[in-house]
Short mmCIF file of N, CA and C in Angstrom, two decimals:
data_model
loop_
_atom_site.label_atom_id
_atom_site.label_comp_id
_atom_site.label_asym_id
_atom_site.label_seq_id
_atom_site.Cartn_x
_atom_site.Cartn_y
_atom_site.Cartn_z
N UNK A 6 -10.87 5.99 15.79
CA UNK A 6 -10.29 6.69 14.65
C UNK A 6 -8.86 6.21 14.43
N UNK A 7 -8.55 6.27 12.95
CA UNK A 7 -7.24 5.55 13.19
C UNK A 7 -6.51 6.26 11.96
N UNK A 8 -5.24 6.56 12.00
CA UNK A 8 -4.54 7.56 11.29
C UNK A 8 -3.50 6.72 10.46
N UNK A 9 -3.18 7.07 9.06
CA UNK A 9 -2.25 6.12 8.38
C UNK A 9 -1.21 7.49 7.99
N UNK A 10 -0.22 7.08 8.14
CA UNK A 10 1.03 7.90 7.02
C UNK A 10 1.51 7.30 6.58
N UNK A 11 1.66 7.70 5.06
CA UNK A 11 2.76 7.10 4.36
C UNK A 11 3.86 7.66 3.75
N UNK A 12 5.03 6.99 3.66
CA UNK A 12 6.41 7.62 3.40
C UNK A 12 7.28 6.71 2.31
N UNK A 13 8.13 7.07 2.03
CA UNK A 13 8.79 6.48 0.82
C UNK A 13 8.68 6.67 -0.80
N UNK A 14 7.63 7.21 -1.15
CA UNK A 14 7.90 7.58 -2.73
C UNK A 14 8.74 8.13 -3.25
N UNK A 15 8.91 8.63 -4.39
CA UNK A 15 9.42 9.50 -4.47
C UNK A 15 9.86 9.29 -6.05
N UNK A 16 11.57 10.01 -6.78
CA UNK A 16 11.87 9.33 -8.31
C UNK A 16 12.85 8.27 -8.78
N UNK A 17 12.79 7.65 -9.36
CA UNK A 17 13.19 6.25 -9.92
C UNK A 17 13.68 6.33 -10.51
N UNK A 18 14.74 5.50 -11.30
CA UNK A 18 14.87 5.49 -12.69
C UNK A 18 14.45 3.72 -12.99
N UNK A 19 14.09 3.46 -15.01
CA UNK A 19 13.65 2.21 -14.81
C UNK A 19 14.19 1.16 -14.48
N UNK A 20 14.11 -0.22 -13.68
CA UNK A 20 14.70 -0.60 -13.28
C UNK A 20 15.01 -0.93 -11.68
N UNK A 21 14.65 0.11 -11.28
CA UNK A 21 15.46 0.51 -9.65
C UNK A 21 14.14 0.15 -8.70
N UNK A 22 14.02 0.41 -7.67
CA UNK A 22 13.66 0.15 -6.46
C UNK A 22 13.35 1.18 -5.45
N UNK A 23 12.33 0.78 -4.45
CA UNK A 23 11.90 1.55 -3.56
C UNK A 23 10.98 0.78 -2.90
N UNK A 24 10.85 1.64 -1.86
CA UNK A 24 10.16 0.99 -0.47
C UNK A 24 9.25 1.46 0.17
N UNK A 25 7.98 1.47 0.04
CA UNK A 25 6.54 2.35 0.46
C UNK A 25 6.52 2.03 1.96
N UNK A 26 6.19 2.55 3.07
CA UNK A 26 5.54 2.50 4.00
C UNK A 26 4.49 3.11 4.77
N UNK A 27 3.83 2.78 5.71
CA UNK A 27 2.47 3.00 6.24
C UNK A 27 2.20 2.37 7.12
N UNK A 28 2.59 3.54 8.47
CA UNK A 28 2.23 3.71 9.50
C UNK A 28 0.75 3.60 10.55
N UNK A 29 -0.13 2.82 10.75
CA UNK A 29 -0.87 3.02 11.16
C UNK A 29 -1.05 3.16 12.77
N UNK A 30 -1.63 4.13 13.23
CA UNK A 30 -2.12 4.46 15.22
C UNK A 30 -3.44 4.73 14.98
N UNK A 31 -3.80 4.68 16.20
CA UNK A 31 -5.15 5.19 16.55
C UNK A 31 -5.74 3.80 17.48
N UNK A 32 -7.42 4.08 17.32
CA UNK A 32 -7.49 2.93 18.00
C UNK A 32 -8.19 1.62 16.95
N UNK A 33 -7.09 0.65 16.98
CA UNK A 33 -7.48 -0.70 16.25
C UNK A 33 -7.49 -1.92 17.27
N UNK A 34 -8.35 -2.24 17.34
CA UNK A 34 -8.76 -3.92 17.78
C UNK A 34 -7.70 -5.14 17.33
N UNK A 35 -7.91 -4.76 15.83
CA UNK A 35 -7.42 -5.75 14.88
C UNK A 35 -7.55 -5.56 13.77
N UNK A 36 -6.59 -5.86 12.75
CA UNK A 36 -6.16 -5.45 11.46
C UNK A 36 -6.93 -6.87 10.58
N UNK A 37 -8.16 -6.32 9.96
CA UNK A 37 -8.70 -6.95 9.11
C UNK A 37 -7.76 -7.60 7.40
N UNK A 38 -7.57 -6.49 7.27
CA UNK A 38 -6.55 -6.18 5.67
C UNK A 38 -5.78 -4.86 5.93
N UNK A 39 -4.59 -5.51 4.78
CA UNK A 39 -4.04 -4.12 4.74
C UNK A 39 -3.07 -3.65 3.53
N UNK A 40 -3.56 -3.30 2.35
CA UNK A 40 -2.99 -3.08 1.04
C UNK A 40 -2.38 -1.73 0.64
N UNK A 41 -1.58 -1.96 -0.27
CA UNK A 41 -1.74 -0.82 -1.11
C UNK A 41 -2.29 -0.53 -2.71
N UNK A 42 -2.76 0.70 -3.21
CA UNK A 42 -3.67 0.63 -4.41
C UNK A 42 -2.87 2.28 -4.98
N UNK A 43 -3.26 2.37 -6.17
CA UNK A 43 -2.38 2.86 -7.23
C UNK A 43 -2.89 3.83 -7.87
N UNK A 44 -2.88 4.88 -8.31
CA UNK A 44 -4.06 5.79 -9.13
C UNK A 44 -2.73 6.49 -10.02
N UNK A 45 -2.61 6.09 -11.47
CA UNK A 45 -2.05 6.98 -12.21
C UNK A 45 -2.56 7.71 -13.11
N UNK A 46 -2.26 9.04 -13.17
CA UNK A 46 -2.96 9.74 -14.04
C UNK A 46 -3.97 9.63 -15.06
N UNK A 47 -5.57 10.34 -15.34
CA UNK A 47 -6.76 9.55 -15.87
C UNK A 47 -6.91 7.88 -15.48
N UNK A 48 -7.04 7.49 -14.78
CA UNK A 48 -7.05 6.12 -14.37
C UNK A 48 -7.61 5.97 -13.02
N UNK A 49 -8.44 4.83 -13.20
CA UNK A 49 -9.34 4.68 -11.97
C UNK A 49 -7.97 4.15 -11.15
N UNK A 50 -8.24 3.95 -9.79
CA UNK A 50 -7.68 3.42 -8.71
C UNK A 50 -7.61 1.76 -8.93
N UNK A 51 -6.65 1.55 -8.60
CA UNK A 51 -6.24 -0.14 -8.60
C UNK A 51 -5.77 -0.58 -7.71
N UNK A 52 -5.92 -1.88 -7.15
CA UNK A 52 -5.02 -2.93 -6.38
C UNK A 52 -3.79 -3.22 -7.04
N UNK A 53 -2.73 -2.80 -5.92
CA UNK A 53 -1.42 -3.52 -6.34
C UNK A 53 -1.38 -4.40 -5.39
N UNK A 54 -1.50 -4.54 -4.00
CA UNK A 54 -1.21 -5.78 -3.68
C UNK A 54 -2.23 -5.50 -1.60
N UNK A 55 -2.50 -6.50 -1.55
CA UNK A 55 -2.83 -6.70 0.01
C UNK A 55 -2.45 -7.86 0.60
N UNK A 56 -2.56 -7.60 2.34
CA UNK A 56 -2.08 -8.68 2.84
C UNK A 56 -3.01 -8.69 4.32
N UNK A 57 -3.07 -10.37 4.28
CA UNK A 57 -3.73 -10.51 5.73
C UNK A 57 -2.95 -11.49 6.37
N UNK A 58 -3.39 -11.52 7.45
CA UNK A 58 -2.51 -12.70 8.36
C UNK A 58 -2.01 -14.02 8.13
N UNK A 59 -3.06 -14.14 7.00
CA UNK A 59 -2.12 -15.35 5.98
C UNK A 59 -2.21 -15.87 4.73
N UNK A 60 -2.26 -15.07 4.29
CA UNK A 60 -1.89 -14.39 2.38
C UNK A 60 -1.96 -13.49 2.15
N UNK A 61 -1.58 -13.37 1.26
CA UNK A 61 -1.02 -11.75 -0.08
C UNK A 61 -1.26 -11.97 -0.94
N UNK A 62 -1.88 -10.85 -1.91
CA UNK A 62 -2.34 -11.24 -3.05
C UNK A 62 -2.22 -9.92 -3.95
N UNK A 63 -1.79 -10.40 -5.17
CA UNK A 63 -0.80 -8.49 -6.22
C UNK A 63 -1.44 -8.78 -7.62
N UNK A 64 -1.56 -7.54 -7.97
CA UNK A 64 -2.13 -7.46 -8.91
C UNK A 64 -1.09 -7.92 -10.13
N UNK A 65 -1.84 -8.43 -11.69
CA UNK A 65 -0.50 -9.60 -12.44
C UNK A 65 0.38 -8.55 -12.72
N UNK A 66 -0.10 -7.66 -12.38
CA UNK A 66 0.73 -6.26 -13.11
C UNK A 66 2.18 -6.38 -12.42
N UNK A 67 2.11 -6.39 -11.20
CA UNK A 67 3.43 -6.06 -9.83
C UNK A 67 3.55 -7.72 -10.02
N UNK A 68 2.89 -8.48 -9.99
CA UNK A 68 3.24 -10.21 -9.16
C UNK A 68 4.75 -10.11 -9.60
N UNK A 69 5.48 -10.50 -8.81
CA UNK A 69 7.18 -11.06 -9.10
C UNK A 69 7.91 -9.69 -9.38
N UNK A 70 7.55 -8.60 -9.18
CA UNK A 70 7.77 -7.22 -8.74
C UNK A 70 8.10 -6.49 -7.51
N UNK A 71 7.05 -6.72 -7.07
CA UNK A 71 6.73 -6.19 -5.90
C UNK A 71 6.41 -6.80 -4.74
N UNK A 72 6.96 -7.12 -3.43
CA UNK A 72 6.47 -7.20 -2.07
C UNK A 72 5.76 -6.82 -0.93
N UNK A 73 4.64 -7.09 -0.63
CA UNK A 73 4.16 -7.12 0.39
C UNK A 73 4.32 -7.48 1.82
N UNK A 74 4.61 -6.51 2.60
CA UNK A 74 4.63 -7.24 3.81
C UNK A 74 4.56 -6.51 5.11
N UNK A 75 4.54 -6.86 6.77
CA UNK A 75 3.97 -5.92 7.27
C UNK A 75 4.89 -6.62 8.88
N UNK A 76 5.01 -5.80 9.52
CA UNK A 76 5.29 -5.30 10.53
C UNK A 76 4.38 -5.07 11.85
N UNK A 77 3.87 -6.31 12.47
CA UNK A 77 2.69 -6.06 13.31
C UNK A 77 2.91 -5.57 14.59
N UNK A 78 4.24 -5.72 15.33
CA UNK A 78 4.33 -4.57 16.12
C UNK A 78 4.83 -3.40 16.18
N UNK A 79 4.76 -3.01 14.83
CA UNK A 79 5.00 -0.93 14.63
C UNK A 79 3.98 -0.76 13.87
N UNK A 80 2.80 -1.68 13.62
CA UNK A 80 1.47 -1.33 12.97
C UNK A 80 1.74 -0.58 11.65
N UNK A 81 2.87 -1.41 10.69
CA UNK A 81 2.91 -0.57 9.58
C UNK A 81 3.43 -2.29 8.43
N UNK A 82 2.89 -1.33 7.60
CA UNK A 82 3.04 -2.09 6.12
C UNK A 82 3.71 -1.33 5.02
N UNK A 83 4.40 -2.51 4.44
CA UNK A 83 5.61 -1.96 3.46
C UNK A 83 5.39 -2.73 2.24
N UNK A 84 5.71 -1.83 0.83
CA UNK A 84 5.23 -2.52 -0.08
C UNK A 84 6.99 -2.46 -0.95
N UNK A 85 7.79 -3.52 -1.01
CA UNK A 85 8.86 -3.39 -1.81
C UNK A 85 8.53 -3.52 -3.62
N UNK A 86 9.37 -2.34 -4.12
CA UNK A 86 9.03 -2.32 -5.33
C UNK A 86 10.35 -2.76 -6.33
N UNK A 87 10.49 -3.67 -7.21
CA UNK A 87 11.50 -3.80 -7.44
C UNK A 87 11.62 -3.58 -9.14
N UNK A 88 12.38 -3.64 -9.84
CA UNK A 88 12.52 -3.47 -11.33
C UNK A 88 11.06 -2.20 -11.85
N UNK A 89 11.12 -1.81 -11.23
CA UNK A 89 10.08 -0.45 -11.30
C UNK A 89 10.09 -0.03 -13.24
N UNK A 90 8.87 -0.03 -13.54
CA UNK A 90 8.81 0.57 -14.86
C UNK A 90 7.92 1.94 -15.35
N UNK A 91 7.96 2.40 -16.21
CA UNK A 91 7.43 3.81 -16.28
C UNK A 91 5.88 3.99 -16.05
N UNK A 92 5.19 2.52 -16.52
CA UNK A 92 4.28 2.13 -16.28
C UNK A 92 3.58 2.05 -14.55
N UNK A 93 4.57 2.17 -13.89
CA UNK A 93 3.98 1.73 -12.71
C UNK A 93 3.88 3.62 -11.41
N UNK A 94 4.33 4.46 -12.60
CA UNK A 94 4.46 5.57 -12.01
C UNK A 94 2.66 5.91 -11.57
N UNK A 95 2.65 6.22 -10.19
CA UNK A 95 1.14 7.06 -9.68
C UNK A 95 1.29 7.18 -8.80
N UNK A 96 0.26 8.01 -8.13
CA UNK A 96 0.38 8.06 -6.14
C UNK A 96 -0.37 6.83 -6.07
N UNK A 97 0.44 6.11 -4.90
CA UNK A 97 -0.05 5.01 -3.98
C UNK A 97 -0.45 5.34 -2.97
N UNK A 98 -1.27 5.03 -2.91
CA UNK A 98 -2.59 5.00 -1.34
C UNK A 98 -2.32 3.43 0.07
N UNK A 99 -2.07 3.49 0.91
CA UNK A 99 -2.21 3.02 1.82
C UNK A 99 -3.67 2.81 2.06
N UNK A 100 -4.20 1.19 2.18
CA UNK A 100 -5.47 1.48 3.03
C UNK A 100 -5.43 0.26 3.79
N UNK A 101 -5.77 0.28 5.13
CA UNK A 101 -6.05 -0.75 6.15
C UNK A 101 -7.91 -0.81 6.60
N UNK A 102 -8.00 -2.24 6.85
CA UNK A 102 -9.58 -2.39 7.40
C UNK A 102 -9.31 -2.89 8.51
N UNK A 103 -9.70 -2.12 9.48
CA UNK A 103 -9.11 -2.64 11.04
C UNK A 103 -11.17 -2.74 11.59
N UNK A 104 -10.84 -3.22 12.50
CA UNK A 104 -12.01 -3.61 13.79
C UNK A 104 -11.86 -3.24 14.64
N UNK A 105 -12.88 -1.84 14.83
CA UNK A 105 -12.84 -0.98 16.26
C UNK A 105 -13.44 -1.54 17.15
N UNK A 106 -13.85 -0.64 18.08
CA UNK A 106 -14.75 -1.07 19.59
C UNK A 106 -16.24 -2.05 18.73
N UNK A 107 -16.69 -1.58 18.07
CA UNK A 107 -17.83 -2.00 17.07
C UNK A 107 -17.78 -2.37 15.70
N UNK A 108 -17.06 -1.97 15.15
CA UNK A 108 -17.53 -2.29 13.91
C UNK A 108 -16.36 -2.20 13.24
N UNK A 109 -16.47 -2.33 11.78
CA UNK A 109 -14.99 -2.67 10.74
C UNK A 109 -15.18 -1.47 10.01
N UNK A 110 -14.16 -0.85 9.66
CA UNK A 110 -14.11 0.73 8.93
C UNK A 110 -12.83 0.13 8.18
N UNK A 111 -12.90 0.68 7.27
CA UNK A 111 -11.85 1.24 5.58
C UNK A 111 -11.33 2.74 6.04
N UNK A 112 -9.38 2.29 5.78
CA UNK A 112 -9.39 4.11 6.16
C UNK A 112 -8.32 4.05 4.71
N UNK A 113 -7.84 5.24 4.44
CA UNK A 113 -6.66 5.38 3.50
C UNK A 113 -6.03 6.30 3.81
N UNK A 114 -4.20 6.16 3.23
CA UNK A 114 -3.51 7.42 3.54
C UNK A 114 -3.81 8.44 2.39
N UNK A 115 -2.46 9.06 2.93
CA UNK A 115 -2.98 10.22 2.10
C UNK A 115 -2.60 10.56 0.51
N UNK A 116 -1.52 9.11 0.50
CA UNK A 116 -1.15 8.91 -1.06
C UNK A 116 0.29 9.50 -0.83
N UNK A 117 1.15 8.42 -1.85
CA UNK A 117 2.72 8.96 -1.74
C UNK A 117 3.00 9.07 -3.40
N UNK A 118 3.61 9.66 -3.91
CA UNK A 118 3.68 9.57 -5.45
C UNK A 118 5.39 8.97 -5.90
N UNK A 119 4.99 8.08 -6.49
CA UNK A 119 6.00 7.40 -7.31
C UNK A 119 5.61 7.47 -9.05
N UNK A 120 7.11 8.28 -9.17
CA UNK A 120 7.55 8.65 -9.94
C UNK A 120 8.80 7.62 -10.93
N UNK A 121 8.45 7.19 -11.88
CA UNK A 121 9.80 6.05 -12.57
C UNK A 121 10.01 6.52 -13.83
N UNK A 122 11.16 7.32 -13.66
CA UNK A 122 11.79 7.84 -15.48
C UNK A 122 12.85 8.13 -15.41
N UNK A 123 13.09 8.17 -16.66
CA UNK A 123 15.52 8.38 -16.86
C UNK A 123 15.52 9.77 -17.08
#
């Protein structure tokens, strides 16, 4: 079982910046993937960006926006957000695909909400 928190959302103005993170413990083998994805109001869930051990890949929405990147011995991933627009306001979800004793599981946090307005 493996537990994610995430921290950092919060309000913006347009323009500005912030810094998502996501904590993962429990028990992981090995970190398959590990992204974050976007849900703003009436709107299905989206990829903003993931990363594996050797590429990253963001949706055209964030590309040259936003950073991906991760931290493999505090088992956490950080998504830098930069020139933030009103457009990009929703809760972000943390999700990692790690490899347990057996098998590969999908987990997600619990969602952080970013907020971008004057």
């Amino acid at each position: 079982q493996v537990q994610l928190v995430e921290s950092g959302g919060g309000l913006v103005q347009p323009g500005g910046s912030l810094t998502l993170s996501c904590a993962a413990s429990g028990s992981i083998f090995s970190f398959v993937n590990m992204g974050w994805y976007r849900q703003a109001p009436g709107k299905q869930r989206e990829l903003a960006a993931t990363i594996t051990s050797t590429s990253t890949n963001y949706a055209d929405s964030v590309k040259g926006r936003f950073t991906i990147s991760r931290d493999n011995a505090k088992n956490t991933v950080y998504l830098q957000m930069n020139s933030l627009k009103p457009e990009d306001t929703a809760v972000y979800y943390c999700n990692v695909v790690v490899r347990e004793s057996g098998s590969i599981r999908s987990y997600w946090g619990q969602g952080t909400q970013v907020t971008v307005s004057s």
